[in-house]
mmCIF file of C-alpha atoms in Angstrom:
data_model
loop_
_atom_site.group_PDB
_atom_site.id
_atom_site.type_symbol
_atom_site.label_atom_id
_atom_site.label_comp_id
_atom_site.label_asym_id
_atom_site.label_seq_id
_atom_site.Cartn_x
_atom_site.Cartn_y
_atom_site.Cartn_z
ATOM 1 C CA MET V 91 -18.407 -15.822 23.418
ATOM 2 C CA TYR V 92 -17.156 -12.366 22.469
ATOM 3 C CA LYS V 93 -17.337 -10.931 18.965
ATOM 4 C CA ILE V 94 -14.573 -8.344 18.772
ATOM 5 C CA ARG V 95 -13.686 -5.941 15.963
ATOM 6 C CA VAL V 96 -10.007 -5.038 15.718
ATOM 7 C CA ILE V 97 -8.926 -2.210 13.416
ATOM 8 C CA LEU V 98 -5.300 -1.508 12.570
ATOM 9 C CA ASP V 99 -4.511 2.221 12.646
ATOM 10 C CA THR V 100 -3.451 2.709 9.003
ATOM 11 C CA GLU V 101 -4.628 4.768 6.043
ATOM 12 C CA GLU V 102 -6.062 1.688 4.320
ATOM 13 C CA ASP V 103 -8.785 -0.345 6.041
ATOM 14 C CA VAL V 104 -7.290 -3.355 7.816
ATOM 15 C CA ILE V 105 -9.949 -4.991 9.974
ATOM 16 C CA ARG V 106 -10.427 -8.348 11.645
ATOM 17 C CA THR V 107 -13.522 -9.551 13.440
ATOM 18 C CA LEU V 108 -12.716 -12.245 15.972
ATOM 19 C CA LEU V 109 -14.708 -14.699 18.037
ATOM 20 C CA VAL V 110 -13.102 -15.582 21.361
ATOM 21 C CA ASP V 111 -14.169 -17.454 24.473
ATOM 22 C CA TYR V 112 -15.588 -15.074 27.089
ATOM 23 C CA LYS V 113 -13.419 -16.672 29.812
ATOM 24 C CA ILE V 114 -10.019 -15.742 28.334
ATOM 25 C CA ASN V 115 -7.554 -13.224 29.725
ATOM 26 C CA LEU V 116 -5.973 -10.349 27.810
ATOM 27 C CA GLU V 117 -2.791 -12.341 27.215
ATOM 28 C CA ASP V 118 -4.843 -14.826 25.193
ATOM 29 C CA LEU V 119 -6.492 -11.929 23.346
ATOM 30 C CA HIS V 120 -3.040 -10.444 22.639
ATOM 31 C CA HIS V 121 -1.913 -13.700 20.975
ATOM 32 C CA THR V 122 -5.198 -13.999 19.063
ATOM 33 C CA ILE V 123 -4.944 -10.465 17.671
ATOM 34 C CA ALA V 124 -1.264 -10.875 16.790
ATOM 35 C CA LYS V 125 -1.980 -14.116 14.919
ATOM 36 C CA ALA V 126 -5.024 -12.645 13.120
ATOM 37 C CA PHE V 127 -2.829 -9.852 11.731
ATOM 38 C CA GLY V 128 0.098 -12.131 10.825
ATOM 39 C CA PHE V 129 2.433 -11.345 13.719
ATOM 40 C CA ASP V 130 4.168 -14.000 15.818
ATOM 41 C CA GLY V 131 3.073 -12.483 19.158
ATOM 42 C CA ASN V 132 6.604 -12.463 20.586
ATOM 43 C CA GLU V 133 6.990 -8.667 20.857
ATOM 44 C CA MET V 134 6.113 -6.544 23.868
ATOM 45 C CA ALA V 135 2.580 -5.214 23.848
ATOM 46 C CA SER V 136 0.061 -3.381 25.996
ATOM 47 C CA PHE V 137 -3.645 -2.797 26.097
ATOM 48 C CA TYR V 138 -4.930 0.598 27.187
ATOM 49 C CA LEU V 139 -8.381 1.085 28.594
ATOM 50 C CA SER V 140 -10.307 3.558 26.480
ATOM 51 C CA ASP V 141 -13.475 5.589 26.590
ATOM 52 C CA HIS V 142 -15.964 5.783 23.724
ATOM 53 C CA GLU V 143 -13.918 8.539 22.050
ATOM 54 C CA TRP V 144 -10.766 6.383 22.009
ATOM 55 C CA ASN V 145 -8.947 8.415 24.658
ATOM 56 C CA GLN V 146 -6.100 6.335 26.055
ATOM 57 C CA GLY V 147 -6.444 5.346 29.699
ATOM 58 C CA GLU V 148 -4.768 2.942 32.121
ATOM 59 C CA GLU V 149 -2.139 0.597 30.678
ATOM 60 C CA ILE V 150 -2.386 -3.174 30.981
ATOM 61 C CA PRO V 151 1.092 -4.453 30.022
ATOM 62 C CA LEU V 152 1.978 -7.926 28.815
ATOM 63 C CA PHE V 153 4.012 -8.473 31.978
ATOM 64 C CA SER V 154 3.620 -6.953 35.425
ATOM 65 C CA MET V 155 5.964 -4.012 35.901
ATOM 66 C CA SER V 156 5.705 -3.949 39.698
ATOM 67 C CA GLU V 157 8.680 -4.961 41.809
ATOM 68 C CA ALA V 158 6.662 -7.514 43.761
ATOM 69 C CA GLY V 159 5.397 -9.098 40.537
ATOM 70 C CA VAL V 160 1.734 -8.930 41.542
ATOM 71 C CA GLY V 161 0.722 -5.817 39.588
ATOM 72 C CA ILE V 162 -1.699 -5.610 36.718
ATOM 73 C CA SER V 163 -0.812 -7.580 33.595
ATOM 74 C CA MET V 164 -2.542 -9.210 30.661
ATOM 75 C CA ALA V 165 -2.398 -12.583 32.443
ATOM 76 C CA THR V 166 -4.336 -11.216 35.435
ATOM 77 C CA SER V 167 -6.879 -9.203 33.409
ATOM 78 C CA PHE V 168 -9.916 -10.983 31.992
ATOM 79 C CA LEU V 169 -12.284 -9.999 29.202
ATOM 80 C CA THR V 170 -15.306 -10.095 31.482
ATOM 81 C CA LYS V 171 -13.746 -7.386 33.685
ATOM 82 C CA THR V 172 -11.957 -5.161 31.155
ATOM 83 C CA LEU V 173 -14.352 -5.413 28.215
ATOM 84 C CA ASP V 174 -17.508 -5.907 30.222
ATOM 85 C CA SER V 175 -20.174 -4.699 27.787
ATOM 86 C CA VAL V 176 -21.022 -4.287 24.128
ATOM 87 C CA GLY V 177 -19.320 -1.123 22.901
ATOM 88 C CA SER V 178 -16.401 -1.400 25.372
ATOM 89 C CA LYS V 179 -13.156 -0.232 23.772
ATOM 90 C CA MET V 180 -9.432 -0.610 24.244
ATOM 91 C CA ILE V 181 -6.334 0.451 22.372
ATOM 92 C CA TYR V 182 -3.789 -2.293 21.716
ATOM 93 C CA VAL V 183 -0.153 -1.477 20.913
ATOM 94 C CA TYR V 184 2.039 -4.280 19.586
ATOM 95 C CA ASP V 185 5.832 -4.102 19.205
ATOM 96 C CA PHE V 186 6.951 -0.873 20.848
ATOM 97 C CA LEU V 187 9.778 -0.399 18.334
ATOM 98 C CA ASN V 188 7.264 -0.207 15.469
ATOM 99 C CA MET V 189 4.174 0.908 17.419
ATOM 100 C CA TRP V 190 1.534 -1.127 15.588
ATOM 101 C CA THR V 191 -1.644 0.402 17.019
ATOM 102 C CA PHE V 192 -5.063 -1.252 16.993
ATOM 103 C CA TYR V 193 -8.546 -0.213 18.058
ATOM 104 C CA VAL V 194 -10.427 -3.026 19.815
ATOM 105 C CA GLU V 195 -14.194 -2.909 20.289
ATOM 106 C CA VAL V 196 -16.722 -5.426 21.595
ATOM 107 C CA LEU V 197 -19.533 -6.017 19.097
ATOM 108 C CA GLU V 198 -21.401 -8.808 20.871
ATOM 109 C CA ILE V 199 -21.252 -10.857 24.076
ATOM 110 C CA THR V 200 -23.010 -14.190 24.552
ATOM 111 C CA ARG V 201 -22.682 -17.117 26.951
ATOM 112 C CA GLU V 202 -22.602 -19.428 23.939
ATOM 113 C CA ILE V 203 -19.822 -22.010 24.097
ATOM 114 C CA SER V 204 -17.899 -23.076 21.023
ATOM 115 C CA LEU V 205 -15.011 -25.500 20.856
ATOM 116 C CA ASP V 206 -13.392 -23.992 17.779
ATOM 117 C CA LEU V 207 -12.383 -20.654 19.297
ATOM 118 C CA PRO V 208 -10.613 -18.355 18.766
ATOM 119 C CA LYS V 209 -11.349 -17.753 15.118
ATOM 120 C CA THR V 210 -11.363 -14.929 12.618
ATOM 121 C CA ILE V 211 -14.766 -14.516 10.998
ATOM 122 C CA LEU V 212 -14.007 -11.416 8.917
ATOM 123 C CA SER V 213 -10.761 -10.264 7.375
ATOM 124 C CA VAL V 214 -10.580 -6.994 5.432
ATOM 125 C CA GLY V 215 -7.378 -5.522 4.001
ATOM 126 C CA GLU V 216 -3.733 -6.446 4.103
ATOM 127 C CA VAL V 217 -1.301 -5.485 6.840
ATOM 128 C CA PRO V 218 1.367 -3.142 5.417
ATOM 129 C CA LYS V 219 4.976 -4.317 5.433
ATOM 130 C CA GLU V 220 5.953 -1.476 7.786
ATOM 131 C CA ALA V 221 4.082 0.131 10.636
ATOM 132 C CA PRO V 222 2.715 3.591 9.853
ATOM 133 C CA GLN V 223 4.726 6.479 11.290
ATOM 134 C CA LYS V 224 3.262 7.824 14.515
ATOM 135 C CA GLU V 225 3.303 11.529 15.150
ATOM 136 C CA PHE V 226 3.205 12.579 18.785
ATOM 137 C CA ILE V 227 2.238 16.213 19.188
ATOM 138 C CA ALA V 228 2.128 17.811 22.605
ATOM 139 C CA GLU V 229 0.171 20.911 23.383
ATOM 140 C CA ASN V 230 2.331 24.037 23.413
ATOM 141 C CA PHE V 231 2.393 25.298 26.987
ATOM 142 C CA SER V 232 5.707 27.166 26.689
ATOM 143 C CA SER V 233 4.281 30.630 26.029
ATOM 144 C CA ASP V 234 1.967 30.393 29.058
ATOM 145 C CA PHE V 235 4.848 29.264 31.262
ATOM 146 C CA GLU V 236 7.184 31.981 29.996
ATOM 147 C CA ASP V 237 4.594 34.694 30.651
ATOM 148 C CA GLU V 238 3.948 33.405 34.162
ATOM 149 C CA PHE V 239 7.674 33.080 34.852
ATOM 150 C CA LYS V 240 8.351 36.623 33.629
ATOM 151 C CA ASP V 241 5.597 38.142 35.727
ATOM 152 C CA GLU V 242 6.698 36.396 38.890
ATOM 153 C CA PHE V 243 10.442 37.066 38.670
ATOM 154 C CA GLU V 244 10.627 40.277 36.652
ATOM 155 C CA SER V 245 11.056 42.396 39.805
ATOM 156 C CA LEU V 246 14.197 40.436 40.763
ATOM 157 C CA ASP V 247 16.094 41.957 37.842
ATOM 158 C CA ASP V 248 16.381 45.254 39.739
ATOM 159 C CA ILE V 249 18.130 43.689 42.738
ATOM 160 C CA ASP V 250 21.899 43.880 42.808
ATOM 161 C CA LEU V 251 22.829 40.402 44.032
ATOM 162 C CA ASP V 252 26.597 41.090 43.886
ATOM 163 C CA ASN V 253 26.435 42.910 47.221
ATOM 164 C CA TYR V 254 25.269 39.830 49.120
#
C-alpha cells in the first residue's frame, strides 16, 4: 500500500492524502487523484518525473504518443517503478486547457493489502472554481545571442555584396 500526499498548486492549501494499492499503474493513480479533487478524470493529463527539488523531468502521458502505440503511457507505468521509494516525487498536470498542477509525493510504502482502496484519508482545503493562472517565464538569452551574432558578422558589413 502506498500513502501519497497530493498538493494542488494554489495560493490556499489544498491537500489530499491517499492510500492506494502498490500494484496499480499511473492511469489508476490519475483517476484516483482526479476523483479526490472533485474532477471527473476525463481530461488529458500527464505525470512528470521529478527530483527532490520539484524540477520537471520526463513526461508520462495518459496515452502513448508514439506512432507504433507502444511508447510510455500511464497504463504501462506502475507505481513500483516510477515512485519506487519514500520521498519519490512527481508533478501531475490535469486538463491542459486549465493546467491544474499537483505535486505528488510518496509518504509511506508497505506490502499491506487492503480491500477498500483507493481511499482519501486526509482532505484539507477546497479546490477553487478556476485553475490558478500559470506564468511561464523563460530565461532571457537574447542579449547574449545578439552580442555573439554582432561579433561574428560585424566584419561582413564592410563588404560590398552588390559587385558579386
